[in-house]
Coordinates of C-alpha atoms in Angstrom, one line a residue:
Chain A
M27 CA 29.2 -7.2 -4.5
L28 CA 29.0 -3.8 -3.0
F29 CA 26.7 -5.2 -0.2
L30 CA 26.4 -7.7 2.5
T31 CA 26.1 -11.0 0.5
A32 CA 28.0 -13.3 0.1
A33 CA 28.5 -14.4 -4.2
S34 CA 27.0 -17.3 -4.7
P35 CA 23.2 -18.3 -5.3
F36 CA 22.4 -14.7 -4.5
D37 CA 24.1 -13.4 -7.5
V38 CA 21.7 -12.8 -10.5
S39 CA 23.3 -11.4 -14.3
I40 CA 21.9 -8.3 -15.4
P41 CA 20.5 -10.6 -18.5
D42 CA 18.8 -13.1 -15.8
A43 CA 17.4 -9.8 -14.4
F44 CA 15.9 -8.9 -17.5
L45 CA 14.3 -12.4 -18.0
L46 CA 13.4 -13.2 -14.9
S47 CA 11.3 -9.7 -14.8
L48 CA 9.6 -10.0 -18.5
V49 CA 8.6 -13.9 -17.0
G50 CA 7.5 -11.9 -14.1
F51 CA 5.7 -9.6 -15.4
S52 CA 3.8 -11.3 -18.0
V53 CA 2.9 -14.2 -14.8
V54 CA 0.6 -11.2 -13.5
F55 CA -0.7 -10.1 -16.6
L56 CA -1.8 -13.6 -17.4
A57 CA -3.2 -14.1 -13.4
L58 CA -5.0 -11.2 -13.8
M59 CA -7.0 -11.5 -17.6
A60 CA -7.4 -14.8 -16.1
L61 CA -9.1 -13.2 -13.1
I62 CA -11.0 -11.3 -15.7
G63 CA -12.1 -14.1 -17.5
V64 CA -12.8 -16.1 -13.9
I65 CA -15.5 -12.5 -13.4
K66 CA -17.2 -12.5 -17.3
L67 CA -18.0 -16.6 -16.1
I68 CA -19.5 -15.6 -13.1
N69 CA -21.3 -13.1 -14.2
A70 CA -22.8 -15.3 -16.9
V71 CA -23.7 -17.5 -14.3
T72 CA -25.1 -15.7 -11.8
G73 CA -26.7 -12.8 -14.6
G74 CA -24.4 -10.4 -12.8
N75 CA -24.0 -7.0 -14.6
K76 CA -27.1 -6.5 -17.2
Q77 CA -27.1 -2.6 -17.3
N78 CA -25.2 -0.1 -18.6
Q79 CA -26.7 2.9 -17.7
P80 CA -25.1 6.7 -19.1
Q81 CA -23.2 8.9 -16.4
A82 CA -25.3 11.2 -14.6
P83 CA -23.2 13.4 -12.5
V84 CA -23.8 14.4 -8.9
L85 CA -23.7 17.9 -9.6
A86 CA -24.1 19.4 -13.2
A87 CA -20.9 21.5 -14.2
P88 CA -20.3 25.0 -12.4
A89 CA -22.7 27.5 -14.5
A90 CA -21.7 31.1 -14.9
G91 CA -21.3 32.8 -12.2
N92 CA -23.3 32.1 -8.8
A93 CA -26.1 30.5 -10.9
P94 CA -27.8 27.6 -9.6
A95 CA -26.9 24.0 -11.2
A96 CA -29.2 23.5 -13.8
P97 CA -31.5 20.0 -12.0
V98 CA -30.6 16.5 -14.6
P99 CA -33.5 14.7 -15.5
V100 CA -33.0 11.4 -13.8
A101 CA -36.6 9.1 -13.5
G102 CA -35.6 7.9 -10.2
K103 CA -35.5 10.9 -8.0
G104 CA -36.7 10.0 -4.8
S105 CA -37.7 6.6 -5.2
M106 CA -36.3 4.3 -2.5
V107 CA -33.9 2.6 -5.3
P108 CA -30.1 2.5 -4.6
A109 CA -28.3 5.2 -6.4
V110 CA -25.6 3.5 -8.4
G111 CA -22.2 5.2 -9.2
S112 CA -23.1 9.1 -9.2
E113 CA -26.5 8.6 -10.1
G114 CA -29.2 10.9 -9.7
D115 CA -29.9 14.6 -9.2
I116 CA -30.3 17.3 -6.3
D117 CA -31.9 20.7 -6.4
L118 CA -29.3 23.4 -4.6
Y119 CA -31.1 26.6 -3.3
T120 CA -28.8 29.9 -2.8
V121 CA -25.8 26.9 -3.2
E122 CA -23.2 26.8 -4.9
D123 CA -22.1 23.6 -6.7
Q124 CA -18.8 23.0 -4.6
T125 CA -20.7 24.1 -0.9
A126 CA -22.8 20.9 -1.7
A127 CA -20.1 18.8 -2.8
L128 CA -18.5 19.5 0.3
L129 CA -21.3 19.1 2.7
M130 CA -22.4 15.6 1.1
A131 CA -18.7 14.5 1.5
I132 CA -19.0 15.4 5.0
V133 CA -22.3 13.8 5.6
A134 CA -21.3 10.6 3.9
D135 CA -18.1 10.7 6.2
D136 CA -20.3 11.3 9.3
L137 CA -22.8 8.7 8.6
K138 CA -19.7 5.9 7.4
A139 CA -21.7 5.3 4.4
P140 CA -20.2 5.3 0.7
L141 CA -21.3 8.0 -1.1
N142 CA -23.4 6.7 -3.9
T143 CA -25.3 4.6 -1.1
L144 CA -26.9 7.8 -0.4
R145 CA -29.5 9.9 -2.1
F146 CA -29.5 13.5 -1.5
I147 CA -32.7 15.6 -2.7
S148 CA -32.2 19.0 -2.2
I149 CA -29.8 21.2 0.1
R150 CA -30.9 24.5 1.0
E151 CA -29.2 27.0 3.2
V152 CA -31.3 28.1 6.2
K153 CA -30.8 31.4 7.3
Chain B
M15 CA 27.5 4.7 51.9
N16 CA 30.1 6.8 48.7
I17 CA 27.6 9.4 47.0
G18 CA 30.2 9.8 44.5
E19 CA 30.6 6.4 43.3
I20 CA 26.6 6.0 43.1
I21 CA 26.7 9.7 40.9
R22 CA 29.2 7.9 39.0
T23 CA 27.5 4.5 38.5
L24 CA 24.3 6.2 37.7
W25 CA 26.1 8.4 34.8
N26 CA 27.6 5.3 33.3
T27 CA 24.4 3.6 33.3
S28 CA 22.3 6.3 31.9
G29 CA 22.0 6.4 28.2
F30 CA 23.1 10.1 28.0
N31 CA 26.4 9.1 28.7
Q32 CA 25.8 6.5 25.7
I33 CA 24.1 9.0 23.3
F34 CA 27.1 10.0 21.2
T35 CA 28.9 6.4 21.5
H36 CA 27.5 6.0 17.9
W37 CA 26.5 9.1 16.1
E38 CA 24.3 7.0 13.7
N39 CA 21.6 6.4 16.9
A40 CA 21.4 10.3 17.8
V41 CA 21.2 10.6 13.8
M42 CA 18.3 8.2 13.9
I43 CA 16.4 10.0 17.1
V44 CA 16.4 13.6 15.0
I45 CA 15.1 11.4 11.8
A46 CA 12.5 9.8 14.2
C47 CA 11.6 13.2 15.6
V48 CA 11.4 14.5 11.8
L49 CA 8.5 12.0 10.9
L50 CA 6.9 12.8 14.3
Y51 CA 6.8 16.3 13.2
L52 CA 5.2 15.3 9.3
A53 CA 2.9 12.7 10.9
I54 CA 1.3 15.2 13.7
V55 CA 1.7 18.5 12.1
R56 CA 1.6 17.7 8.3
G57 CA -0.6 14.7 8.8
F58 CA 1.1 12.2 6.3
E59 CA -0.2 9.0 6.9
P60 CA -0.2 9.7 10.6
L61 CA -1.5 6.0 11.1
L62 CA 1.4 4.7 9.8
L63 CA 3.9 6.9 10.4
M64 CA 3.4 8.1 13.9
G65 CA 4.3 4.3 14.9
I66 CA 6.9 4.1 12.7
A67 CA 8.6 7.3 14.1
F68 CA 7.9 5.9 17.7
G69 CA 9.6 2.7 17.2
M70 CA 12.5 4.4 15.9
L71 CA 13.0 6.6 18.6
L72 CA 12.7 4.4 21.2
A73 CA 15.2 1.6 19.2
N74 CA 18.0 4.3 18.8
L75 CA 17.9 5.3 22.5
P76 CA 20.9 3.6 24.0
M77 CA 20.0 1.6 27.2
S78 CA 16.6 1.5 26.4
G79 CA 16.5 -2.5 26.3
M80 CA 13.5 -2.5 24.2
M81 CA 14.7 -3.9 20.6
H82 CA 17.7 -6.0 20.6
M83 CA 18.2 -6.2 16.7
E84 CA 21.1 -8.5 17.5
F85 CA 18.6 -11.2 17.8
F86 CA 17.1 -10.7 14.5
S87 CA 19.9 -9.2 12.1
G88 CA 21.2 -11.4 9.2
K89 CA 19.5 -14.4 10.4
S90 CA 16.7 -17.1 8.9
L91 CA 13.8 -18.0 10.8
S92 CA 15.4 -20.9 11.3
E93 CA 18.5 -19.5 13.4
I94 CA 16.5 -17.1 15.6
S95 CA 16.9 -18.2 19.4
F96 CA 13.0 -18.0 20.1
S97 CA 14.1 -18.9 23.8
Q98 CA 16.6 -16.0 23.9
I99 CA 13.9 -13.5 22.8
L100 CA 11.1 -14.6 25.5
H101 CA 14.1 -14.8 28.1
E102 CA 16.2 -11.5 27.1
G103 CA 14.4 -10.2 24.8
G104 CA 12.7 -6.5 25.4
I105 CA 8.8 -5.7 24.5
L106 CA 9.3 -4.8 20.9
D107 CA 11.6 -7.9 20.6
V108 CA 8.5 -9.9 21.4
L109 CA 6.2 -8.2 19.3
Y110 CA 8.4 -8.0 16.1
L111 CA 8.0 -11.8 16.2
G112 CA 4.5 -11.4 14.5
V113 CA 6.5 -9.4 11.6
K114 CA 9.0 -12.3 11.5
L115 CA 6.4 -15.3 11.6
N116 CA 4.8 -13.0 8.9
L117 CA 1.2 -12.6 11.0
Y118 CA 0.9 -8.9 11.2
P119 CA 0.9 -8.6 7.3
C120 CA -1.9 -11.5 6.7
L121 CA -3.7 -10.1 9.5
I122 CA -3.4 -6.6 7.9
F123 CA -4.8 -7.9 4.9
M124 CA -7.6 -9.7 6.5
G125 CA -8.5 -6.0 7.8
I126 CA -7.9 -4.6 4.3
G127 CA -10.3 -7.3 2.5
A128 CA -13.3 -6.7 5.0
M129 CA -12.9 -2.6 4.1
T130 CA -12.4 -3.3 0.3
D131 CA -15.4 -3.1 -2.6
F132 CA -14.4 -5.0 -5.3
G133 CA -17.7 -3.5 -6.9
P134 CA -16.2 -1.3 -9.2
M135 CA -13.6 -3.9 -10.3
L136 CA -16.8 -6.5 -11.1
A137 CA -18.7 -3.8 -13.1
R138 CA -15.7 -2.9 -15.2
P139 CA -13.1 -6.3 -15.4
S140 CA -11.1 -4.9 -17.8
S141 CA -9.5 -2.6 -15.1
M142 CA -7.5 -5.0 -13.8
I143 CA -5.4 -4.8 -16.9
L144 CA -4.3 -1.4 -15.5
G145 CA -3.7 -3.2 -12.2
A146 CA -1.0 -5.7 -13.8
A147 CA 0.7 -2.8 -15.7
A148 CA 0.7 -0.9 -12.8
Q149 CA 3.4 -3.5 -11.4
L150 CA 5.7 -2.8 -14.1
G151 CA 8.0 -0.4 -11.4
V152 CA 8.0 -3.9 -9.1
Y153 CA 10.4 -5.4 -12.1
C154 CA 12.2 -2.2 -13.1
A155 CA 13.5 -1.3 -9.8
F156 CA 14.2 -4.9 -9.5
I157 CA 16.6 -4.8 -12.4
L158 CA 17.9 -1.5 -11.4
A159 CA 18.9 -2.8 -8.3
I160 CA 20.3 -5.8 -9.8
V161 CA 22.6 -3.1 -11.7
F162 CA 23.5 -1.5 -8.0
G163 CA 25.2 -4.8 -7.1
F164 CA 22.2 -6.3 -4.5
G165 CA 21.6 -10.0 -4.7
G166 CA 19.0 -11.3 -6.1
H167 CA 16.9 -11.8 -2.5
E168 CA 17.4 -8.3 -2.3
A169 CA 16.4 -6.9 -5.6
A170 CA 13.8 -8.8 -5.5
S171 CA 12.4 -7.6 -1.7
I172 CA 13.6 -4.0 -2.9
G173 CA 11.9 -4.3 -6.5
I174 CA 8.3 -5.1 -4.7
I175 CA 7.8 -1.5 -2.9
G176 CA 6.8 -0.6 -6.6
G177 CA 3.6 -2.4 -5.5
A178 CA 2.9 0.4 -3.3
D179 CA 2.0 -2.2 -0.8
G180 CA 3.7 -2.2 2.3
P181 CA 2.3 -5.4 3.9
T182 CA 3.0 -7.4 1.0
A183 CA 6.8 -5.8 0.9
I184 CA 7.2 -6.6 4.5
F185 CA 5.8 -9.9 3.6
L186 CA 8.0 -11.0 0.8
T187 CA 11.1 -9.0 2.6
S188 CA 10.7 -10.9 6.1
F189 CA 11.6 -14.4 3.5
L190 CA 14.2 -13.4 1.1
A191 CA 15.8 -10.4 2.6
P192 CA 14.6 -10.0 6.6
H193 CA 18.3 -7.5 6.9
L194 CA 16.5 -5.1 4.9
L195 CA 12.9 -5.1 6.3
G196 CA 13.6 -1.7 7.6
P197 CA 14.7 0.4 5.5
I198 CA 12.0 -1.4 2.9
A199 CA 9.1 -0.9 5.3
V200 CA 10.3 2.9 6.2
A201 CA 10.7 3.4 2.0
A202 CA 7.4 1.4 1.2
Y203 CA 5.2 3.6 4.2
S204 CA 6.6 6.8 3.4
Y205 CA 6.4 6.7 -0.3
M206 CA 2.4 5.9 0.1
A207 CA 2.1 8.7 2.2
L208 CA 4.1 10.6 -0.9
I209 CA 1.5 9.5 -3.4
P210 CA -0.4 13.0 -4.0
L211 CA 3.2 14.3 -4.5
I212 CA 4.9 11.6 -6.6
Q213 CA 2.4 10.8 -8.8
P214 CA 0.6 13.7 -10.4
P215 CA 3.6 15.3 -12.1
I216 CA 4.4 11.9 -14.1
M217 CA 0.5 11.7 -14.7
K218 CA 0.5 14.8 -16.4
A219 CA 3.6 14.3 -18.2
L220 CA 2.5 11.0 -20.3
T221 CA -1.2 12.6 -21.2
T222 CA -2.9 14.9 -23.0
K223 CA -5.7 17.7 -22.3
K224 CA -8.0 15.8 -24.2
E225 CA -6.9 12.4 -22.9
R226 CA -7.5 14.0 -19.1
E227 CA -11.1 15.4 -19.5
T228 CA -12.2 12.2 -20.6
V229 CA -15.3 11.5 -19.3
M230 CA -16.5 7.7 -18.3
T231 CA -20.3 5.8 -18.7
Q232 CA -21.2 5.0 -15.5
A233 CA -20.1 2.0 -14.3
K234 CA -22.6 -1.3 -14.3
P235 CA -24.0 -2.6 -11.1
V236 CA -23.4 -5.3 -9.4
N237 CA -25.5 -8.5 -7.8
K238 CA -24.4 -9.9 -4.6
T239 CA -24.0 -13.2 -5.3
T240 CA -21.1 -12.1 -7.9
K241 CA -19.5 -10.3 -4.8
I242 CA -20.1 -13.2 -2.7
I243 CA -18.8 -15.8 -5.4
F244 CA -15.7 -13.5 -6.3
P245 CA -13.3 -13.9 -3.3
I246 CA -13.5 -17.5 -3.5
A247 CA -12.9 -17.9 -6.8
V248 CA -9.5 -15.3 -6.6
T249 CA -8.5 -17.4 -3.4
V250 CA -9.0 -20.6 -5.5
F251 CA -7.1 -19.6 -8.3
C252 CA -4.3 -17.4 -7.4
V253 CA -3.6 -20.3 -4.5
L254 CA -3.6 -22.8 -6.6
L255 CA -1.4 -21.0 -9.2
L256 CA 1.0 -19.2 -6.9
P257 CA 0.8 -21.2 -3.5
D258 CA 3.5 -19.3 -2.0
V259 CA 1.6 -16.0 -2.0
A260 CA -2.0 -18.5 0.4
P261 CA -1.8 -16.5 3.2
L262 CA -1.6 -12.9 1.7
I263 CA -4.7 -13.8 -1.1
G264 CA -6.5 -16.3 1.4
C265 CA -6.3 -13.6 4.6
F266 CA -7.7 -10.6 2.4
M267 CA -10.0 -12.8 1.0
L268 CA -11.7 -14.1 4.0
G269 CA -11.9 -10.4 5.2
N270 CA -13.5 -9.8 1.9
L271 CA -16.2 -12.5 2.1
F272 CA -16.5 -11.6 5.9
R273 CA -18.0 -8.1 4.5
E274 CA -20.0 -9.0 1.4
S275 CA -21.9 -12.3 2.9
G276 CA -23.7 -10.3 4.9
V277 CA -24.1 -12.9 7.8
V278 CA -21.2 -11.7 10.1
D279 CA -21.3 -8.4 10.4
R280 CA -19.7 -8.6 13.9
L281 CA -16.5 -10.2 12.3
S282 CA -16.6 -8.3 9.7
D283 CA -16.5 -5.2 11.7
T284 CA -13.9 -6.7 14.1
A285 CA -11.7 -7.3 11.1
Q286 CA -11.8 -3.9 9.5
N287 CA -11.4 -1.9 12.7
N288 CA -10.5 -3.4 16.3
L289 CA -8.3 -6.1 14.7
L290 CA -7.0 -4.1 12.1
N291 CA -6.1 -0.8 14.3
I292 CA -4.7 -3.1 16.6
V293 CA -2.0 -5.2 14.6
T294 CA -1.4 -1.3 12.9
I295 CA -0.1 -0.5 16.2
F296 CA 2.3 -3.6 16.8
L297 CA 3.2 -3.4 12.9
S298 CA 4.2 0.5 12.8
V299 CA 6.2 0.3 16.2
T300 CA 8.1 -3.2 15.5
V301 CA 9.1 -1.9 11.8
G302 CA 10.1 1.2 12.8
A303 CA 11.9 -0.2 15.8
T304 CA 13.9 -2.1 13.2
S305 CA 16.0 1.1 12.0
V306 CA 18.6 1.1 14.1
G307 CA 21.2 3.4 13.6
Y308 CA 24.1 1.4 14.2
I309 CA 24.3 -2.2 14.3
A310 CA 27.9 -3.8 14.2
G311 CA 27.6 -6.7 11.3
T312 CA 31.1 -8.6 9.5
D313 CA 31.4 -7.9 5.9
K314 CA 31.6 -11.8 4.3
A315 CA 33.9 -10.9 2.0
T316 CA 36.6 -8.7 4.1
G317 CA 35.8 -10.1 7.7
E318 CA 35.8 -6.3 8.6
V319 CA 33.3 -5.1 11.4
I320 CA 31.2 -2.9 9.3
N321 CA 27.6 -0.8 10.1
V322 CA 24.6 -3.2 9.0
G323 CA 22.8 -0.5 10.4
F324 CA 19.8 1.8 9.4
L325 CA 22.3 4.1 8.2
S326 CA 24.5 2.7 5.3
T327 CA 25.2 3.3 1.6
S328 CA 22.3 0.5 1.1
T329 CA 19.2 2.1 2.9
I330 CA 20.3 5.4 0.5
L331 CA 20.1 3.2 -2.5
I332 CA 16.8 1.7 -1.2
I333 CA 15.1 4.8 -1.2
L334 CA 16.0 6.0 -4.3
L335 CA 15.3 2.8 -6.2
G336 CA 12.4 2.6 -4.1
L337 CA 11.3 5.9 -5.5
L338 CA 12.2 5.0 -9.1
A339 CA 10.3 2.0 -8.2
F340 CA 6.8 4.1 -7.6
S341 CA 7.3 6.2 -10.4
F342 CA 7.7 3.5 -12.9
S343 CA 4.2 1.3 -11.8
T344 CA 2.5 4.7 -11.9
A345 CA 3.8 5.3 -15.5
G346 CA 2.9 1.8 -16.5
G347 CA -0.4 2.6 -15.2
V348 CA -0.8 5.1 -17.3
I349 CA 0.5 4.3 -20.6
F350 CA -2.2 1.4 -20.5
G351 CA -4.8 3.6 -20.0
K352 CA -3.9 5.2 -23.2
L353 CA -3.8 2.4 -24.6
M354 CA -7.1 1.7 -23.5
Y355 CA -8.2 5.2 -24.4
A356 CA -7.0 4.0 -27.9
V357 CA -8.6 0.5 -28.1
T358 CA -12.0 2.0 -26.9
G359 CA -12.1 5.1 -29.0
G360 CA -11.8 7.5 -25.7
K361 CA -13.9 5.7 -23.5
V362 CA -11.5 5.5 -20.8
N363 CA -9.7 7.9 -19.1
P364 CA -5.5 7.2 -18.9
L365 CA -5.3 8.7 -15.4
I366 CA -7.0 5.9 -13.4
G367 CA -4.5 4.0 -14.6
S368 CA -1.6 5.5 -12.1
A369 CA -4.2 4.0 -9.3
G370 CA -3.0 0.3 -10.6
V371 CA -0.4 1.1 -7.9
S372 CA -2.4 -0.8 -4.9
A373 CA -2.3 2.2 -2.0
V374 CA -5.9 1.8 -1.8
P375 CA -7.4 4.6 -1.6
M376 CA -5.1 7.1 -2.1
A377 CA -4.3 6.5 -5.4
A378 CA -7.6 6.7 -6.7
R379 CA -8.2 9.7 -4.7
V380 CA -5.3 11.1 -6.9
S381 CA -6.7 9.6 -10.0
Q382 CA -9.9 12.0 -8.9
N383 CA -8.8 15.2 -7.7
V384 CA -5.9 15.2 -11.3
G385 CA -8.7 14.2 -13.3
A386 CA -11.4 17.2 -11.7
K387 CA -8.3 19.5 -12.1
Y388 CA -9.1 19.1 -15.7
N389 CA -13.0 18.9 -15.9
P390 CA -14.4 19.8 -12.7
S391 CA -17.6 17.8 -13.7
N392 CA -15.6 14.4 -14.1
Y393 CA -15.7 12.0 -10.9
L394 CA -13.4 9.5 -11.6
L395 CA -13.3 8.3 -8.1
M396 CA -15.2 4.9 -8.6
H397 CA -13.2 4.2 -12.2
A398 CA -10.2 4.4 -10.4
M399 CA -11.2 1.9 -7.4
G400 CA -11.3 -0.4 -10.0
P401 CA -7.9 -0.6 -11.0
N402 CA -6.9 0.6 -7.2
V403 CA -8.2 -2.9 -6.1
A404 CA -6.9 -4.8 -8.8
G405 CA -3.5 -3.2 -8.0
V406 CA -3.6 -5.1 -4.7
I407 CA -4.4 -8.3 -6.5
G408 CA -1.6 -7.8 -8.6
S409 CA 1.1 -6.3 -6.2
A410 CA 0.3 -10.1 -4.5
V411 CA 1.0 -12.2 -7.6
A412 CA 4.3 -10.4 -7.9
A413 CA 5.2 -11.2 -4.7
G414 CA 4.3 -14.5 -5.3
F415 CA 6.4 -14.9 -8.2
L416 CA 9.1 -13.4 -6.6
L417 CA 9.0 -15.7 -3.9
S418 CA 8.6 -19.0 -6.1
V419 CA 11.3 -17.9 -7.7
G420 CA 13.4 -17.5 -4.7
R421 CA 12.4 -20.9 -3.6
V422 CA 14.0 -22.3 -7.0
L423 CA 17.0 -19.8 -6.8
G424 CA 17.9 -21.0 -3.6
W425 CA 17.4 -17.2 -2.0
I426 CA 14.9 -18.8 1.2

């Protein structure tokens, strides 16, 4: 032995180590796959998640040059329905995408609220 | 009055006289100062690293009397003299009992549970597979540690570094290999701080540009009832499967139930703020204080007096194996992410696989940052949070398995 451990029950041969690892990795997989089943069962009982919405990015992909991002049409704009994930659109006036993203992150951090629970309608630079 | 005698006595009893008696302690003081620099100036995980570094500094200053590793070193819980610690120990000795008794890891898990939103994972249950796959490093490091000559109990404790979960690593090591607690905790927390440096090269090496640019569809909303039932169901299932992991999973899910139930906001707030902060102070300082440069020990094979402190060959190997464990875990998550990409016809971005290592939420942020680099309109953060929180459960299950093995093989 290289280290402090005395020979004895603490010794594990390399083949045994492989076997233990295989069993251990399988146990983790089986446990988490069983939990997937548990989640599906809970969802089935409680009516869990029913809809699968297409992704609507918070901001559209950066347009060429400094042009403001094109608004993404979303029916729920300005409504009281909580935003889900990155749902919704935002009107940008003389504010670049990156600046807008930064401002939204700062506001969420200041309010200590997840970004997806906030809804931003528009951002305008005040001069 | 003999002034000369007084001055001589003062010098003989001062730490300055003894600071170079064991060069290892002086080296540890330098390392502590470097870690303080990294925490304060570079901002590397300062909430943990600052406490660890300062604890390391205090414990290595000669004559400080705050920490006596000889009270704990190489002793199981039943061999520790609590009476001696309370009568003769310093403040850090007393606080360290919280580590030895596994109070701190469990209380930290309660705080983390209160901070965790399982929503993204519940919305996409398949992401749990990535949390399991990212435990690959635990077992790869376990095998490598055996190859390098560590005992089974030591190898299991080293392997759990790959779970990227500090409290779980401390929990398991306290049971199986308490003499390695210092280096394992320092390695685990240091690598967690370095995740933004460790993971991206592996993620890029294992994925194609097309895979990295994959945009994932919006996750489904999850109702409140599901979020309330989930922690209860997980507790029942996991504790029945692996009873050894009950303290960790139980505290984690209790914290989460505080949060999701919505009827004990004060408790949820306390768990995720005040309690977590207080325990983090105790844990980080005392874990740092276990990193004493020189501790006299006896080689059981030869009977010679050897250094069993932090600065030993085994520590260097543990640091190396910890890095490999993190790397293998990241690779495991990404490889299974690629598998899911293939199976789903390109609907899953493999980059979220790397978030399967626990390290909440830093690993998920890394997935987001790497994904956004290749497709700026891609927002992977919420998708990566699923495997990320699944990884916490996965590493706890892995620890429970290793504890059970330890009981069967007589390591405990």
